[in-house]
PDB file of C-alpha atoms in Angstrom:
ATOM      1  CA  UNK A   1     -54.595  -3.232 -23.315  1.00 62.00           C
ATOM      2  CA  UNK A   2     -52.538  -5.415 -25.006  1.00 65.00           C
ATOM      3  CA  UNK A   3     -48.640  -5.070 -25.470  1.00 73.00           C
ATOM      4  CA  UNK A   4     -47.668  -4.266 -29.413  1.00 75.00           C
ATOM      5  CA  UNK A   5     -46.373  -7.441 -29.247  1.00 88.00           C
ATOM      6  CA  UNK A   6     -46.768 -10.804 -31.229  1.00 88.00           C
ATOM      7  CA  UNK A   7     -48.823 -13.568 -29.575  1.00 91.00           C
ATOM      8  CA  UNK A   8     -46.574 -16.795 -28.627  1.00 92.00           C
ATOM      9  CA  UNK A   9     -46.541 -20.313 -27.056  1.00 93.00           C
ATOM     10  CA  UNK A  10     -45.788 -20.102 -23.405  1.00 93.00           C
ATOM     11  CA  UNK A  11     -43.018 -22.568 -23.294  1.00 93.00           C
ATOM     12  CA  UNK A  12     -43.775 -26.221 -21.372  1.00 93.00           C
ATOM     13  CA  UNK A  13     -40.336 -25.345 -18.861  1.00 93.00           C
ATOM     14  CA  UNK A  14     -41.692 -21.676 -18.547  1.00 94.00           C
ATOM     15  CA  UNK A  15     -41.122 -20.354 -15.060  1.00 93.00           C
ATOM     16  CA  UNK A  16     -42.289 -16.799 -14.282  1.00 93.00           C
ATOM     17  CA  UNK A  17     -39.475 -14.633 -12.972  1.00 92.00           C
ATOM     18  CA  UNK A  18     -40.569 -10.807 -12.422  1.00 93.00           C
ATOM     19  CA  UNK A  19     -42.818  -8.123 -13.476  1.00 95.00           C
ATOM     20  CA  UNK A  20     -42.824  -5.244 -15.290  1.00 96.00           C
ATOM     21  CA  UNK A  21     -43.032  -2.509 -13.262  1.00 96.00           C
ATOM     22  CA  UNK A  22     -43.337   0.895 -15.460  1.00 96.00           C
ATOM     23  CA  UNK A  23     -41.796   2.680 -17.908  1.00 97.00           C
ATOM     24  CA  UNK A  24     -38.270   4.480 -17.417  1.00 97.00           C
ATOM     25  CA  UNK A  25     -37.199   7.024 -19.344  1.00 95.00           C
ATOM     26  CA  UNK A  26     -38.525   8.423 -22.563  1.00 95.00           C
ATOM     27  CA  UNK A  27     -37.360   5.852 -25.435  1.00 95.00           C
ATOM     28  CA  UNK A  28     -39.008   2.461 -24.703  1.00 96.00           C
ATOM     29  CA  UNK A  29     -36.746   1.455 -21.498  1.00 97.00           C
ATOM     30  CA  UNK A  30     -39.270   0.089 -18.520  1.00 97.00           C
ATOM     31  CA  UNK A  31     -37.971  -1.363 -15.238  1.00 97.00           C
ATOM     32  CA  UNK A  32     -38.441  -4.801 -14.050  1.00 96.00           C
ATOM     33  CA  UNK A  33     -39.235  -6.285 -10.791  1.00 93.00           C
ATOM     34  CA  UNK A  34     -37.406  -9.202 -10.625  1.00 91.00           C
ATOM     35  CA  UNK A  35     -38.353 -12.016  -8.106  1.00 86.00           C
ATOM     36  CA  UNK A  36     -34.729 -13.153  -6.993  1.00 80.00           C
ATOM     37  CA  UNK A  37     -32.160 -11.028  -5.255  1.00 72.00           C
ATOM     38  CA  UNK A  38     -30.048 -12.684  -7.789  1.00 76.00           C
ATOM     39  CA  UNK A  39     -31.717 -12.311 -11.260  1.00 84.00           C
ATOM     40  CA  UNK A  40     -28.951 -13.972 -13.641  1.00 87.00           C
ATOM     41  CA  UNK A  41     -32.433 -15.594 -15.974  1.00 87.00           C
ATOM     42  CA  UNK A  42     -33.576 -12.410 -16.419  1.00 89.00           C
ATOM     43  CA  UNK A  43     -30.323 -10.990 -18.335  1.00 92.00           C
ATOM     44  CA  UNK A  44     -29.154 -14.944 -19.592  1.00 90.00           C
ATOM     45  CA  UNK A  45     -32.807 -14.865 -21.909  1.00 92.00           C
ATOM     46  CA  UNK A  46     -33.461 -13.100 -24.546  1.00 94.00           C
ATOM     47  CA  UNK A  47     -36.468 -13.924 -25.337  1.00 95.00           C
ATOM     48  CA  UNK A  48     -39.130 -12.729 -22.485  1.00 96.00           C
ATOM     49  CA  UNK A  49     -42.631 -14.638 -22.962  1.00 96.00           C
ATOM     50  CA  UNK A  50     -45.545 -11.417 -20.923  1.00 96.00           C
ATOM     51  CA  UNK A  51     -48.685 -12.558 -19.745  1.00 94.00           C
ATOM     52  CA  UNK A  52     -51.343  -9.937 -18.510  1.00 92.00           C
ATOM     53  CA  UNK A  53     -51.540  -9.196 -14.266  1.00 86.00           C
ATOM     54  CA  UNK A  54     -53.663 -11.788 -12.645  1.00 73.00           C
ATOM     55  CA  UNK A  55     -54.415  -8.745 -10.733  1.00 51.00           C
ATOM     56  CA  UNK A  56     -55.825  -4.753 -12.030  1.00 44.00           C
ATOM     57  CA  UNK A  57     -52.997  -2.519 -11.347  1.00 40.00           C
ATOM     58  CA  UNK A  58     -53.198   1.166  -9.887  1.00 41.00           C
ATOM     59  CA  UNK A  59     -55.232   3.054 -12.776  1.00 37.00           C
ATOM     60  CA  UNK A  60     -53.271   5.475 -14.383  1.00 35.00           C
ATOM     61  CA  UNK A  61     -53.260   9.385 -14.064  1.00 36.00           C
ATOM     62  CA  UNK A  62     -56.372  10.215 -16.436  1.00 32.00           C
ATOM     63  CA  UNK A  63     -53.810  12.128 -19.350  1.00 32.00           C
ATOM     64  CA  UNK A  64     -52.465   8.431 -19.408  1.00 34.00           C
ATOM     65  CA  UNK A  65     -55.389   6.807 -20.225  1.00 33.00           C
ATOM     66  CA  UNK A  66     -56.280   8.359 -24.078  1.00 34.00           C
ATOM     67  CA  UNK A  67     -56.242   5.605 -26.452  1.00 34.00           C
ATOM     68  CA  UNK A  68     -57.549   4.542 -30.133  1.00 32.00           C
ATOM     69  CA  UNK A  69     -60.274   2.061 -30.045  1.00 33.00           C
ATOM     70  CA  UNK A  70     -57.555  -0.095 -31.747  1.00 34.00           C
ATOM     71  CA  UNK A  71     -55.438  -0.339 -28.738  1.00 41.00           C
ATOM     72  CA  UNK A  72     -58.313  -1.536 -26.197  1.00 41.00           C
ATOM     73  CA  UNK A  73     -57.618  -4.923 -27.332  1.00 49.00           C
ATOM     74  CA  UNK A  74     -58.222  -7.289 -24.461  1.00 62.00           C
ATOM     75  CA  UNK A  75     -54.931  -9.200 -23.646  1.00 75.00           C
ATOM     76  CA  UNK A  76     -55.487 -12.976 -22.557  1.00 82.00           C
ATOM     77  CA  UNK A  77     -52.736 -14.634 -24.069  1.00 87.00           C
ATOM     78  CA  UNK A  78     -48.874 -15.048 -23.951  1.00 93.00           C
ATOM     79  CA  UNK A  79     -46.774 -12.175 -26.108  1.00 94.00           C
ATOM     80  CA  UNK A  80     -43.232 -12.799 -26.333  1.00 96.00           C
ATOM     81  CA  UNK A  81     -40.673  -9.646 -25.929  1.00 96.00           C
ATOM     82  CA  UNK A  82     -37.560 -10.168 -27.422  1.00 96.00           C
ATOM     83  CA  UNK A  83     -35.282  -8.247 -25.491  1.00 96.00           C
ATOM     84  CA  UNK A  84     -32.363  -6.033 -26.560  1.00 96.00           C
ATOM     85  CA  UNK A  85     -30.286  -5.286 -23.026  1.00 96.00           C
ATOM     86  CA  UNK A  86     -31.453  -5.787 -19.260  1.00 95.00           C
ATOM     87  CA  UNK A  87     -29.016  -4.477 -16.602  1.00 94.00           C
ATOM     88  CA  UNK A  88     -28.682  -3.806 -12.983  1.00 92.00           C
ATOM     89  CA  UNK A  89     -29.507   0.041 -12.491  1.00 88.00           C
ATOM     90  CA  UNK A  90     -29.488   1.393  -8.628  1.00 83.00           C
ATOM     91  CA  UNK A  91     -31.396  -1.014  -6.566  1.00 80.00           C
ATOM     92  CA  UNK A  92     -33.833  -2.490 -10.009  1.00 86.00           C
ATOM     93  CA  UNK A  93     -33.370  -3.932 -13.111  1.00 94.00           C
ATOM     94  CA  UNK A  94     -34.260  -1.794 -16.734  1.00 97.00           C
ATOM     95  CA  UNK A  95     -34.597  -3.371 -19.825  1.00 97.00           C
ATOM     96  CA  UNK A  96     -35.132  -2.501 -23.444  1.00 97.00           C
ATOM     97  CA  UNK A  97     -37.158  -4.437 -26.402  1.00 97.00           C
ATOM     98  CA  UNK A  98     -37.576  -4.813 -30.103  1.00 95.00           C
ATOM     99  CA  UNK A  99     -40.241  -3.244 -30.880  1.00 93.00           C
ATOM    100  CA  UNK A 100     -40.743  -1.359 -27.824  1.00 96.00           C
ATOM    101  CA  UNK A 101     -39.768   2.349 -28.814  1.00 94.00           C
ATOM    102  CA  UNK A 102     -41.059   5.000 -26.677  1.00 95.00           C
ATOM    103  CA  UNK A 103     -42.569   5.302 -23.125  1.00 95.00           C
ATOM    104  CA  UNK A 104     -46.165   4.957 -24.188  1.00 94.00           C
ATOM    105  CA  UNK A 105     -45.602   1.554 -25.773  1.00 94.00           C
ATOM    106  CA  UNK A 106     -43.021   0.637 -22.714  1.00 95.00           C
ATOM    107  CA  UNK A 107     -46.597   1.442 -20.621  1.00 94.00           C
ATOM    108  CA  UNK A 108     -48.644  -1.116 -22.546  1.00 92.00           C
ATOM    109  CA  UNK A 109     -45.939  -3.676 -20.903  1.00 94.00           C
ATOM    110  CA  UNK A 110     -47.202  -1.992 -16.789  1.00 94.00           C
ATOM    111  CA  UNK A 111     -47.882  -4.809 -14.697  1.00 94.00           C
ATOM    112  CA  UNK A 112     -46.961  -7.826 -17.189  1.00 95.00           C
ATOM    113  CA  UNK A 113     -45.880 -10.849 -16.038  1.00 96.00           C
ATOM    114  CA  UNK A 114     -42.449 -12.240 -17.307  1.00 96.00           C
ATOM    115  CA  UNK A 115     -41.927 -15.930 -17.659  1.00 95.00           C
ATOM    116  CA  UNK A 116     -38.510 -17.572 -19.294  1.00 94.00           C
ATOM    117  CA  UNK A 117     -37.888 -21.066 -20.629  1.00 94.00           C
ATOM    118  CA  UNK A 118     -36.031 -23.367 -17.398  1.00 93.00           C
ATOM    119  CA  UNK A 119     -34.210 -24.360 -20.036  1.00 91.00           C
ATOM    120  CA  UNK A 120     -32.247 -20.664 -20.430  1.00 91.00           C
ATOM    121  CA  UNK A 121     -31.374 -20.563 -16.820  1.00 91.00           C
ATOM    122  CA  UNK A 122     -27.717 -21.024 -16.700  1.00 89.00           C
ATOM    123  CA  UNK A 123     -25.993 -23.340 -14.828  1.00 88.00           C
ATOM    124  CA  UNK A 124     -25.983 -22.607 -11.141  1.00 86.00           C
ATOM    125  CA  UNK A 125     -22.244 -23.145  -9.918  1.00 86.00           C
ATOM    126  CA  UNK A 126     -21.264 -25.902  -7.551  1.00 87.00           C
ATOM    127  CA  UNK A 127     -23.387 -26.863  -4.580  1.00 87.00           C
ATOM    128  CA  UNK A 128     -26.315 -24.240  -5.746  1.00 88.00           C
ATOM    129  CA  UNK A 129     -29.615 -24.672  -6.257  1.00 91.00           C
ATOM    130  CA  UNK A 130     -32.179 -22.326  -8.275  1.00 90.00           C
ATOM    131  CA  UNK A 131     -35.558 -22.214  -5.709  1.00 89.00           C
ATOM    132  CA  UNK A 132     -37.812 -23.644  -8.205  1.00 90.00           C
ATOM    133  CA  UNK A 133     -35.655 -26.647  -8.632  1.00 93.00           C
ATOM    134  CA  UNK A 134     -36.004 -27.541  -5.173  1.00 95.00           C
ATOM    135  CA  UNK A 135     -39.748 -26.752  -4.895  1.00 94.00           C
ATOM    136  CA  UNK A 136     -41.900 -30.170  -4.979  1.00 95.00           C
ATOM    137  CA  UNK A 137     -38.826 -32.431  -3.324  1.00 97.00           C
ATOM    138  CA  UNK A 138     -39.713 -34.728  -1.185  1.00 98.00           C
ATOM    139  CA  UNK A 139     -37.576 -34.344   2.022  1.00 98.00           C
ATOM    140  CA  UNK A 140     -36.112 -37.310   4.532  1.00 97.00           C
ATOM    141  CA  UNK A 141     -33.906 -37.655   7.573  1.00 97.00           C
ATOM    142  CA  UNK A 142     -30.925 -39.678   7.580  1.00 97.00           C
ATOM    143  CA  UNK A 143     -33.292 -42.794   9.354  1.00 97.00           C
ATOM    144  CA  UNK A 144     -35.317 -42.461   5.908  1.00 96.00           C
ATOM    145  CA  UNK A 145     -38.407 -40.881   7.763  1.00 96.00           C
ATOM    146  CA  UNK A 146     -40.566 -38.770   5.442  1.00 96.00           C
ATOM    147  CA  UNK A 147     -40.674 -34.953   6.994  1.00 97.00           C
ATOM    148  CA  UNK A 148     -42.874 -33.477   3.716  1.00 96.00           C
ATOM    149  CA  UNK A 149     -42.479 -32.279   0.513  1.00 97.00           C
ATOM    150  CA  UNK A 150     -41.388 -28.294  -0.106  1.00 96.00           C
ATOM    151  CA  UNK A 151     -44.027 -26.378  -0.890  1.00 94.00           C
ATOM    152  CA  UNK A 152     -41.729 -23.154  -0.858  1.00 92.00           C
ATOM    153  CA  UNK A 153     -38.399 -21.051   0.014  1.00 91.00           C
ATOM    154  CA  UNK A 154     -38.326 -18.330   2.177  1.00 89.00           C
ATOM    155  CA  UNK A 155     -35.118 -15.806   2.927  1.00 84.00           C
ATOM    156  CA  UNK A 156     -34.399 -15.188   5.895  1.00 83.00           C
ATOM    157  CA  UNK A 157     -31.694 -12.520   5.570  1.00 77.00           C
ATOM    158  CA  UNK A 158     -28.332 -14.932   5.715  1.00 81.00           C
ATOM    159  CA  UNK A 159     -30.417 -17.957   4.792  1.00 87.00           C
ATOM    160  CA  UNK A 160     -32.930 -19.576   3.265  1.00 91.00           C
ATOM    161  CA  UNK A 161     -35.515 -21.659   4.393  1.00 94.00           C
ATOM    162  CA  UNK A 162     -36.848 -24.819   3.463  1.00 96.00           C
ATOM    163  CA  UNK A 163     -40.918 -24.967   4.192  1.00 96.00           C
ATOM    164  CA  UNK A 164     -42.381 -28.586   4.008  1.00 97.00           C
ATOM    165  CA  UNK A 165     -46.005 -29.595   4.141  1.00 95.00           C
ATOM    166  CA  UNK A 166     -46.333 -32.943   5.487  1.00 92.00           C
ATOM    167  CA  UNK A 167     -49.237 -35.188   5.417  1.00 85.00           C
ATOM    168  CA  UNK A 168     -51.510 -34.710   8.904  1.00 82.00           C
ATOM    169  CA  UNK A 169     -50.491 -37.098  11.283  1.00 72.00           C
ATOM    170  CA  UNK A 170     -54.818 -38.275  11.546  1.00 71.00           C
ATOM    171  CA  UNK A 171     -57.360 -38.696   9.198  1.00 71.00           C
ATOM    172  CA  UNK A 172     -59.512 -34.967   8.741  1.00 72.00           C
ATOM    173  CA  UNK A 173     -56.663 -33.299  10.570  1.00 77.00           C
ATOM    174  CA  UNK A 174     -54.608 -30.087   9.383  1.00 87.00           C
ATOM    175  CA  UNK A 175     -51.625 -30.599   7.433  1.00 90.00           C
ATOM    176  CA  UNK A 176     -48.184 -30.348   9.074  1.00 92.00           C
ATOM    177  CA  UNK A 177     -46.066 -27.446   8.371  1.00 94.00           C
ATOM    178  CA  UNK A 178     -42.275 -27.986   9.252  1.00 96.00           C
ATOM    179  CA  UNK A 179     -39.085 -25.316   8.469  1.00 96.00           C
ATOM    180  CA  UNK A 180     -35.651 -26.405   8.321  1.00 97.00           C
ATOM    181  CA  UNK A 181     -32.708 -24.059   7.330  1.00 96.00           C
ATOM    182  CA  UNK A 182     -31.278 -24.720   3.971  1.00 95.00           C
ATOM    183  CA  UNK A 183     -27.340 -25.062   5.280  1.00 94.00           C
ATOM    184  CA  UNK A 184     -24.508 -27.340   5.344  1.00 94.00           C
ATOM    185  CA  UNK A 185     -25.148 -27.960   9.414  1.00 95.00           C
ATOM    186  CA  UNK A 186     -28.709 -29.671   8.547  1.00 97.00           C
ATOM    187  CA  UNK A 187     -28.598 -30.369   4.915  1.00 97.00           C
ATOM    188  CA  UNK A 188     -26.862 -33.714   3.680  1.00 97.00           C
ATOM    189  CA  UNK A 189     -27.367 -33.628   0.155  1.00 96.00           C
ATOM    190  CA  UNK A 190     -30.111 -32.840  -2.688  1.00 97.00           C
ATOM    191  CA  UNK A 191     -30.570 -35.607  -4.866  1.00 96.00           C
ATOM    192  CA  UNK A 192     -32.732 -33.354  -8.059  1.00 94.00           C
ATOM    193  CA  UNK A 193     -32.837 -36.205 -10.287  1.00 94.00           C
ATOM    194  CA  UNK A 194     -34.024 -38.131  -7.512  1.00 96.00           C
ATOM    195  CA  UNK A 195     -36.020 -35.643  -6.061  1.00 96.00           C
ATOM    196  CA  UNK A 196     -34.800 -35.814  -2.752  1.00 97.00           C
ATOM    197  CA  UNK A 197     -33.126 -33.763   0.118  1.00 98.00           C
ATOM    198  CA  UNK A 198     -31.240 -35.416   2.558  1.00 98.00           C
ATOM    199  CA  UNK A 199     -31.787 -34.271   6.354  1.00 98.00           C
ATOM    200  CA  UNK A 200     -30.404 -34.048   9.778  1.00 97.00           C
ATOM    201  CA  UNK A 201     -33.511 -33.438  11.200  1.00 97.00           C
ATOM    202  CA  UNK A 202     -35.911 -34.890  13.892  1.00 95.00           C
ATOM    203  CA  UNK A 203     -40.003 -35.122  13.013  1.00 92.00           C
ATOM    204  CA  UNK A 204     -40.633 -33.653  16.708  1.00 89.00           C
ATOM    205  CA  UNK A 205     -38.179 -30.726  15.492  1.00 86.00           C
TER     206      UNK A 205
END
């Protein structure tokens, strides 16, 4: 079913930052699953751009399920959600929407995707880097050999992770996977306009 929402142009920057989780409350609030442990795009954008799940969700209790024949639209395209207030609330985030007035339109939003222009991301302070910034950099050691490209990020609890994926060191053979600690002790310097990251780090690592 699709969101009573207007259909928009996902942006060209758009990077997708949570999910809606369910509805909250009674007047059109829903909770959001965001993606980071620090979610400052989710509360710097107003303007939310939903696409459907890429995957079914758990059905619904069957008193949940009554609808018109009106509202069994098939939703394949971007909506946007322009959104009112999102805040921290206990250990989630809740949010609230024009348009979005009571709990069975905040269900219509169960399981949507959220995606927000790069653009709207504010600036990350001195010496930080937003994880999708660093994804696709290629990575080198201080002698200038090529240890991969980041293919992803992965917390660790006090740090994160760099994981490369490195071209296989034969013809037909596996990819190499490499993981380096994204910290001052191993990390020289990231170079985004470059798209580089600087190493002190060893191939046989």
């Amino acid at each position: 079913m699709r969101p009573p929402l207007e259909k928009a142009e996902l942006p060209a920057d758009a990077i997708e930052i949570g999910r809606i989780a369910d509805a909250w409350g009674i007047k059109g609030w829903f909770k959001v699953l965001p993606y980071s442990a620090s979610p400052e795009a989710l509360f710097s954008s107003k303007r939310w751009f939903l696409l459907p799940p890429d995957r079914p969700m758990k059905p619904q209790r069957a008193t949940e399920m009554a609808t018109s024949k009106t509202e069994q639209t098939a939703w394949t395209e971007p909506v946007l959600l322009c959104v009112k207030e999102a805040k921290d609330h206990s250990d989630t985030v809740v949010a609230c929407a024009q348009d979005i007035n009571d709990r069975s339109a905040a269900e219509a939003l169960r399981g949507a995707r959220i995606f927000v222009p790069r653009s709207s991301f504010p600036a990350a302070a001195e010496g930080e880097y937003y994880w999708v910034d660093l994804i696709g950099l290629q990575v080198v050691n201080r002698e200038g050999i090529d240890l991969g490209q980041v293919r992803e990020l992965m917390s660790t609890g006090p740090q994160t992770v760099l994981v490369l994926e490195a071209a296989p060191a034969s013809e037909g053979g596996k990819s190499i996977e490499r993981m380096i600690p994204f910290v001052d002790a191993f990390v020289d310097g990231v170079d985004l306009s470059g798209k580089r990251i600087t190493v002190d780090w060893q191939p046989d690592y």
